[in-house]
mmCIF file of C-alpha atoms in Angstrom:
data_model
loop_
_atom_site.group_PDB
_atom_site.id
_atom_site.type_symbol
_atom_site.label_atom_id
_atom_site.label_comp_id
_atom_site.label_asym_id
_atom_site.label_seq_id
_atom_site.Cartn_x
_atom_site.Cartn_y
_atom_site.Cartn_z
ATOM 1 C CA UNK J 1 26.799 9.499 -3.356
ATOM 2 C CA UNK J 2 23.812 10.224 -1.104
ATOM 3 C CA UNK J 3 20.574 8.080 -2.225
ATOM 4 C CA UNK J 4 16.859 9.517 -3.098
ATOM 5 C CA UNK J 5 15.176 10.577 0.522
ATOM 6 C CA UNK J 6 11.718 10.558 1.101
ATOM 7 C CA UNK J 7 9.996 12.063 4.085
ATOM 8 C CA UNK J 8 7.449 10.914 6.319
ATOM 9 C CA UNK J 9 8.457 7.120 5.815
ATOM 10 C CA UNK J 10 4.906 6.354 7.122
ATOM 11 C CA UNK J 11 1.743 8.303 7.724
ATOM 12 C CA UNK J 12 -1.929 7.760 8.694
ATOM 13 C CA UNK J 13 -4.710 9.892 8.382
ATOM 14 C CA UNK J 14 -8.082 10.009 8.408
ATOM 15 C CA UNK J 15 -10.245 10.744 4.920
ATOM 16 C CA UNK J 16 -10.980 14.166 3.651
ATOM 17 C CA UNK J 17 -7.439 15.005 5.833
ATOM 18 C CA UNK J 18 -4.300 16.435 3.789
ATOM 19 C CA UNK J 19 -0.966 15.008 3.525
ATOM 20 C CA UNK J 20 2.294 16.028 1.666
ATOM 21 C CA UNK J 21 5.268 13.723 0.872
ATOM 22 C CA UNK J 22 9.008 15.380 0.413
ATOM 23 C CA UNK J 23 11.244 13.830 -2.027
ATOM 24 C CA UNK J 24 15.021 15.012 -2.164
ATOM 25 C CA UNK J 25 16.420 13.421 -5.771
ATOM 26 C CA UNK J 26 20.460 12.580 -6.320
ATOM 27 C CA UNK J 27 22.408 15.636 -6.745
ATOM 28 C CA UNK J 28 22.443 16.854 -10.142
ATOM 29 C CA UNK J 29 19.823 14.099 -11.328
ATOM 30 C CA UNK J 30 17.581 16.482 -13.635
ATOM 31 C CA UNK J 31 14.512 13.963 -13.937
ATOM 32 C CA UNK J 32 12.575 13.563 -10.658
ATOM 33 C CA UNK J 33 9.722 11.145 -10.427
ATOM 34 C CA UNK J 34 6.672 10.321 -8.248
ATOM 35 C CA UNK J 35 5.208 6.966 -8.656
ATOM 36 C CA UNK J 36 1.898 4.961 -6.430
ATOM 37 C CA UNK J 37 2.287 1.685 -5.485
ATOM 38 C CA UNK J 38 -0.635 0.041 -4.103
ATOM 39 C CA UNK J 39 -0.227 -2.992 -2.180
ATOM 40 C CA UNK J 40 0.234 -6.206 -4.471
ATOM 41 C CA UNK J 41 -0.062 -3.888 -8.143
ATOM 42 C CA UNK J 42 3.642 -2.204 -9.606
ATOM 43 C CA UNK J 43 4.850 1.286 -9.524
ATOM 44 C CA UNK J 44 2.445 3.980 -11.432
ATOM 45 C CA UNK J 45 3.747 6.945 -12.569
ATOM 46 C CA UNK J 46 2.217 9.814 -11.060
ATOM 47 C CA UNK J 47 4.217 12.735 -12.644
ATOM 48 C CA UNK J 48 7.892 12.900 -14.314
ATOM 49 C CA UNK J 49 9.996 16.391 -13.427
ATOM 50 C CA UNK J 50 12.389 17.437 -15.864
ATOM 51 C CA UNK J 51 14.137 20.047 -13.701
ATOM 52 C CA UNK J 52 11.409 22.166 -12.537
ATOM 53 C CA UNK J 53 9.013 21.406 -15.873
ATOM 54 C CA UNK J 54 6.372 18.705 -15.740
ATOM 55 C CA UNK J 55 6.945 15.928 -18.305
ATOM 56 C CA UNK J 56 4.342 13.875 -17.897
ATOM 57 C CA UNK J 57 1.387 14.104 -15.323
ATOM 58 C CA UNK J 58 -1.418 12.245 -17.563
ATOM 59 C CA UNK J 59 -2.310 9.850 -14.490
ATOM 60 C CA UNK J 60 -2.126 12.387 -11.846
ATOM 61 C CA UNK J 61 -5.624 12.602 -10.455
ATOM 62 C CA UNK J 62 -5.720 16.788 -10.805
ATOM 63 C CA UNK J 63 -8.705 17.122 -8.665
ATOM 64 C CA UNK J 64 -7.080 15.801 -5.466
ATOM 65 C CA UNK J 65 -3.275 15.418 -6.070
ATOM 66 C CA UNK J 66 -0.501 18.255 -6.805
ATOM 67 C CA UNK J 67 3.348 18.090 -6.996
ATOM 68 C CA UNK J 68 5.731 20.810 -7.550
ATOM 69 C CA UNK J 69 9.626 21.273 -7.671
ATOM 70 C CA UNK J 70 10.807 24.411 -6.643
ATOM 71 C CA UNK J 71 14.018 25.463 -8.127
ATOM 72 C CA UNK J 72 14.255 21.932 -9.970
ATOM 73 C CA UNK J 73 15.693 19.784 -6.947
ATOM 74 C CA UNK J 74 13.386 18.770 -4.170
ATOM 75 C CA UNK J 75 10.076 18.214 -4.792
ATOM 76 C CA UNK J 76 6.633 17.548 -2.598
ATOM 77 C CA UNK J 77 3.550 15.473 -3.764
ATOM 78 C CA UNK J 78 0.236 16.818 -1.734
ATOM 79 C CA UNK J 79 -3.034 14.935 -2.016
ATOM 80 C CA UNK J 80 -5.938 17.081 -0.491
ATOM 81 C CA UNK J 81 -8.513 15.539 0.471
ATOM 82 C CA UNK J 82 -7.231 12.068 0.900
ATOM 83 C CA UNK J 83 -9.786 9.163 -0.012
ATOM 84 C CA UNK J 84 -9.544 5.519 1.119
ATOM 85 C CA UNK J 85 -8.474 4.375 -1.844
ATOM 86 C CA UNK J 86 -5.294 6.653 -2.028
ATOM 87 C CA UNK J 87 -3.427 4.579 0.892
ATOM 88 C CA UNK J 88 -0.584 3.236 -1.121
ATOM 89 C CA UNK J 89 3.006 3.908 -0.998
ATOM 90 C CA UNK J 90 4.529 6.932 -2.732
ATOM 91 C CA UNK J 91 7.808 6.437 -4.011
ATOM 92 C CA UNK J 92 9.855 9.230 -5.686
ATOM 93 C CA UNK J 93 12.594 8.045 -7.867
ATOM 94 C CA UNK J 94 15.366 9.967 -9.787
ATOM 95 C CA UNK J 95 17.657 10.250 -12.721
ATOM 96 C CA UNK J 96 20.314 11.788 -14.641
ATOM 97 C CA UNK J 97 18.187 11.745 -18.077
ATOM 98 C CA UNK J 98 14.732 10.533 -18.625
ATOM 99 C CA UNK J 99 14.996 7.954 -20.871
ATOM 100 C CA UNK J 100 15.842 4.839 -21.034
ATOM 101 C CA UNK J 101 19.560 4.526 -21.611
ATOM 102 C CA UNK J 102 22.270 3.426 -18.688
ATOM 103 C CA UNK J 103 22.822 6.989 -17.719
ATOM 104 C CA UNK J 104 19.044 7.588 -17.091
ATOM 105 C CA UNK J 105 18.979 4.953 -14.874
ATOM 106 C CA UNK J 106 16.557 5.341 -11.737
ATOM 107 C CA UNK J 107 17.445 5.070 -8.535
ATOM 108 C CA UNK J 108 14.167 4.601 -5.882
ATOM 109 C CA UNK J 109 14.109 6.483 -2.567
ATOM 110 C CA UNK J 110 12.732 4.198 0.368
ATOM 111 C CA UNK J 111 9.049 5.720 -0.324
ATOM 112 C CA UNK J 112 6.253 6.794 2.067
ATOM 113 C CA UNK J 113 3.537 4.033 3.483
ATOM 114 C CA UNK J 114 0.506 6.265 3.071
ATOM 115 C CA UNK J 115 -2.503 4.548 5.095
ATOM 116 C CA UNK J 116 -5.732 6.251 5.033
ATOM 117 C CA UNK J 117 -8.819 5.564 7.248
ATOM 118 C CA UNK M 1 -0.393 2.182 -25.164
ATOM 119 C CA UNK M 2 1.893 0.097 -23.771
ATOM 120 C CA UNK M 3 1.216 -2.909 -21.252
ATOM 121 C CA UNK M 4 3.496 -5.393 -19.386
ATOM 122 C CA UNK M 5 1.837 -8.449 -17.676
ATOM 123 C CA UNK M 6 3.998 -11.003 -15.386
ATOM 124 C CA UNK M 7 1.563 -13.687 -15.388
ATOM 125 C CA UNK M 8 3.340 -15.636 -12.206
ATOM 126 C CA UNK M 9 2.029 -13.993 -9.036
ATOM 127 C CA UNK M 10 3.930 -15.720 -6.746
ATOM 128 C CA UNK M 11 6.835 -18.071 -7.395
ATOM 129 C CA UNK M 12 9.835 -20.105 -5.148
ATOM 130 C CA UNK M 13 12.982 -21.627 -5.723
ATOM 131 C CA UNK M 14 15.385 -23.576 -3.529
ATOM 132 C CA UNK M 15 19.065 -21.776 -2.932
ATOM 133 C CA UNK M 16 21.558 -22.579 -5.340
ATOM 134 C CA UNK M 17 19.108 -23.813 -8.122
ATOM 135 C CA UNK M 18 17.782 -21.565 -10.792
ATOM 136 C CA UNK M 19 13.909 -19.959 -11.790
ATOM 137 C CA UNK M 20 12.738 -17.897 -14.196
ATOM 138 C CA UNK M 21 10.524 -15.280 -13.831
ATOM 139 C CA UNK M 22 8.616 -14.184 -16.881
ATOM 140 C CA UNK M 23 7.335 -11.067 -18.358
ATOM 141 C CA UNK M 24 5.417 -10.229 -21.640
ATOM 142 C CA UNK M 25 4.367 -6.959 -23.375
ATOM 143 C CA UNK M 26 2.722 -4.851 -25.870
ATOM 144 C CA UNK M 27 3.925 -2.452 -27.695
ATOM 145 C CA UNK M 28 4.048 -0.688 -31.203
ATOM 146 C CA UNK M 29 6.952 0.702 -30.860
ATOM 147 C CA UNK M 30 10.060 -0.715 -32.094
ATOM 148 C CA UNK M 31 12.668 1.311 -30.409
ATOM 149 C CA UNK M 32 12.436 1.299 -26.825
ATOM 150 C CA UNK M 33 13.918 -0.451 -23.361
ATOM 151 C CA UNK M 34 13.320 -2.916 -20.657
ATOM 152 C CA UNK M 35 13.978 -3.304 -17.041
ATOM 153 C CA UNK M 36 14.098 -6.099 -14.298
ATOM 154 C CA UNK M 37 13.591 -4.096 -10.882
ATOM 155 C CA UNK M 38 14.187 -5.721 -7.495
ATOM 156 C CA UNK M 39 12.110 -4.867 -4.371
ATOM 157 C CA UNK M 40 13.430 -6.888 -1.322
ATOM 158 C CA UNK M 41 11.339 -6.490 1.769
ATOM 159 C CA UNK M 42 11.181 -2.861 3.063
ATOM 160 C CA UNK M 43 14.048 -1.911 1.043
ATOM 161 C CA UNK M 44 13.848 0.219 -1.699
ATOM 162 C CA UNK M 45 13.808 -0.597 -5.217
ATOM 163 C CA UNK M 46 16.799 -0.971 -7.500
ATOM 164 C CA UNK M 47 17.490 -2.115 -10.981
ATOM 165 C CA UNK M 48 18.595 -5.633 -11.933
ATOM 166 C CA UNK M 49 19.462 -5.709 -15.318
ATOM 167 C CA UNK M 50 18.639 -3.740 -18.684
ATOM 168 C CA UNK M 51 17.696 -4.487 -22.453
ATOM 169 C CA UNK M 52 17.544 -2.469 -25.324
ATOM 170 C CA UNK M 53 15.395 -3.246 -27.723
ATOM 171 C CA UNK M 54 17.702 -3.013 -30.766
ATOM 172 C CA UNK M 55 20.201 -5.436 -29.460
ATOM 173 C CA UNK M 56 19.588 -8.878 -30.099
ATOM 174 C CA UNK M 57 22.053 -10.361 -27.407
ATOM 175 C CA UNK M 58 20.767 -10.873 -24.341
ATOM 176 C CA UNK M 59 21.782 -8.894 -21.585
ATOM 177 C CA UNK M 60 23.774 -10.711 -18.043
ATOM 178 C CA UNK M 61 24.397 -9.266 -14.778
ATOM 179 C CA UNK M 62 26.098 -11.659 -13.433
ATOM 180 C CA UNK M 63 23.931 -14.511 -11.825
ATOM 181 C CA UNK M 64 20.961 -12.629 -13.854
ATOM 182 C CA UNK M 65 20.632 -13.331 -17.289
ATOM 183 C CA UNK M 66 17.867 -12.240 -19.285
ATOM 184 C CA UNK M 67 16.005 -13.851 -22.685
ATOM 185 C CA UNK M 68 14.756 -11.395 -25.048
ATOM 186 C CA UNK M 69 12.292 -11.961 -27.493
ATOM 187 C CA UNK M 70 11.237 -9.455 -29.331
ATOM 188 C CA UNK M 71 9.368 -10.955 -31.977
ATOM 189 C CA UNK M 72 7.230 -12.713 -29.422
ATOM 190 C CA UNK M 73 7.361 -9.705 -26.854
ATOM 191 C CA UNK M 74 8.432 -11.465 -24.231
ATOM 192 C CA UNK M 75 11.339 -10.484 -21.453
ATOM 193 C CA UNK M 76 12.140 -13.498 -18.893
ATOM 194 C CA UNK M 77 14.620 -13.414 -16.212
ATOM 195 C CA UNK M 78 16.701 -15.971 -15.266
ATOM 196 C CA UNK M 79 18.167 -15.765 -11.921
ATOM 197 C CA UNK M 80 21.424 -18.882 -11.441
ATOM 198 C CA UNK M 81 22.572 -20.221 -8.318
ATOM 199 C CA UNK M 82 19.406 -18.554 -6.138
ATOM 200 C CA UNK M 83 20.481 -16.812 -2.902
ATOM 201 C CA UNK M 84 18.483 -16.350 -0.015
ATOM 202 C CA UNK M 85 19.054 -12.849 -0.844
ATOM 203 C CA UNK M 86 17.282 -12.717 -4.023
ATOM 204 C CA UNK M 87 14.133 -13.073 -1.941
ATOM 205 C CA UNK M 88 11.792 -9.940 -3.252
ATOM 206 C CA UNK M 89 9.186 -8.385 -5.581
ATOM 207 C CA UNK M 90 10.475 -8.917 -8.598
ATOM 208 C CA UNK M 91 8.857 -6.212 -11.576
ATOM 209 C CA UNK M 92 9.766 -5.789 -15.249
ATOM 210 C CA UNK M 93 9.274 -2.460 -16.972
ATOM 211 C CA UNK M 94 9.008 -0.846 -20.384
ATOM 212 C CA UNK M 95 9.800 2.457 -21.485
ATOM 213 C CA UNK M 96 10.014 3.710 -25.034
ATOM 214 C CA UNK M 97 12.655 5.411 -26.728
ATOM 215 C CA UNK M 98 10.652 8.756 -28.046
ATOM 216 C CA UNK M 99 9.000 11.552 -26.283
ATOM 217 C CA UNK M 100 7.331 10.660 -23.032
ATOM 218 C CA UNK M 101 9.730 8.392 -21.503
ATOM 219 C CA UNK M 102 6.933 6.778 -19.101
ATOM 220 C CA UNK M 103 7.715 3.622 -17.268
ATOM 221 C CA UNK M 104 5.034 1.391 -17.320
ATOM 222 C CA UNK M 105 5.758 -1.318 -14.723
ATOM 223 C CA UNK M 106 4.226 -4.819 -14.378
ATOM 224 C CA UNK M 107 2.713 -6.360 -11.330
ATOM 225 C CA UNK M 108 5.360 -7.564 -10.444
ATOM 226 C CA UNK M 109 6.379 -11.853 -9.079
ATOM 227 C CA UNK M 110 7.360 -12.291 -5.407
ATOM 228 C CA UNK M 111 10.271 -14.616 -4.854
ATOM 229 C CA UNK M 112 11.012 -16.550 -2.533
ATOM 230 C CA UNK M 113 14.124 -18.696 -2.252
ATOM 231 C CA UNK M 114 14.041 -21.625 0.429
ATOM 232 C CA UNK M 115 16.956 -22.644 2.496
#
């Protein structure tokens, strides 16, 4: 079966720009997820899909950052404006179920190198 | 809330022999899973090997075995006969077994495995 894409794979912009990151998940994978992962720290979760419905989104910063998924496959992650401190890589992951158990297992998409100067 | 610290930045191993990587965490929660994730070098993540809390055998993926402690909250991973493959981020992970199945990830251990 077809992986997780991601698209840009890389982008740089300046601060105060916008950006927005497209994630398509594994077909019928319900739970869609978009973690940060700045260099030399693990993944954070950003915000957890379950189908179109937000499950979690406690440590998306609201102010600057949005993420929708239309229709409860793809998704996109927007960050308007960008700061310095948001270069990072975005990686969307996603899964059957979102728990823990074999068949929720995550599978990672290739991510986005966000650089921001 | 839940925390997982890998305390060994860095590590390195010759091929063929083994290392262990090592993970602890906090939790209150007694039902609940972790993860060993593998990050080679611009390639994209992918699981290694899983544990559920409840089960007190250890978990083995072939040449990846894992020693769970649960008393102790601790989650090592053992990687055997080291290929020059294996060479990555390593980063363990947590996620509980009710509501709000977050992943909280470590900070992960880079590998490297010498010729």
């Amino acid at each position: 079966e077809a992986g997780v894409a991601q698209s840009p794979r890389y982008k740089i912009i300046e601060k105060r720009q916008s950006v927005a990151f497209w994630c398509n998940p594994i077909s019928g994978h319900a739970t869609l997820y978009w973690y940060q992962q700045i260099l030399g720290q693990g993944p954070k979760l950003l915000i957890q899909f379950q189908n179109n419905g937000v499950v979690d989104d406690s440590q998306l910063p609201k102010d600057r950052f949005s993420a929708e998924r239309l229709k409860g496959v793809d998704s996109t992650l927007k960050i308007q404006p960008a700061k310095l401190e948001d270069s990072a890589v975005y990686l969307c992951a996603s899964s059957r179920g979102g728990g823990g158990s074999l068949l929720d297992t995550q599978y990672f998409g290739p991510g986005t190198r966000l650089t921001v100067l | 809330a839940q925390t997982v610290t890998q305390s060994q930045p860095e590590m390195s191993v010759q091929e063929a022999e083994t290392v262990t990587l090592s993970c602890t965490y906090d939790t209150s929660e007694n039902n609940y899973y972790l993860f060993w994730y593998k990050q080679p070098p611009s390639r994209q993540m992918i699981l290694v090997i899983r544990q559920e809390a409840y089960k007190q055998q250890n978990a083995t993926e072939n040449r990846f075995s894992v020693n769970f402690q649960k008393a102790a909250k601790s989650f090592s991973l053992k990687i055997s006969d080291s290929q020059l493959g294996d060479t990555a981020m390593y980063f363990c992970a947590f996620i509980k077994n009710t509501g709000g199945f977050k992943t909280i990830f470590g900070a992960g251990t880079r590998l490297f495995v010498k010729a």
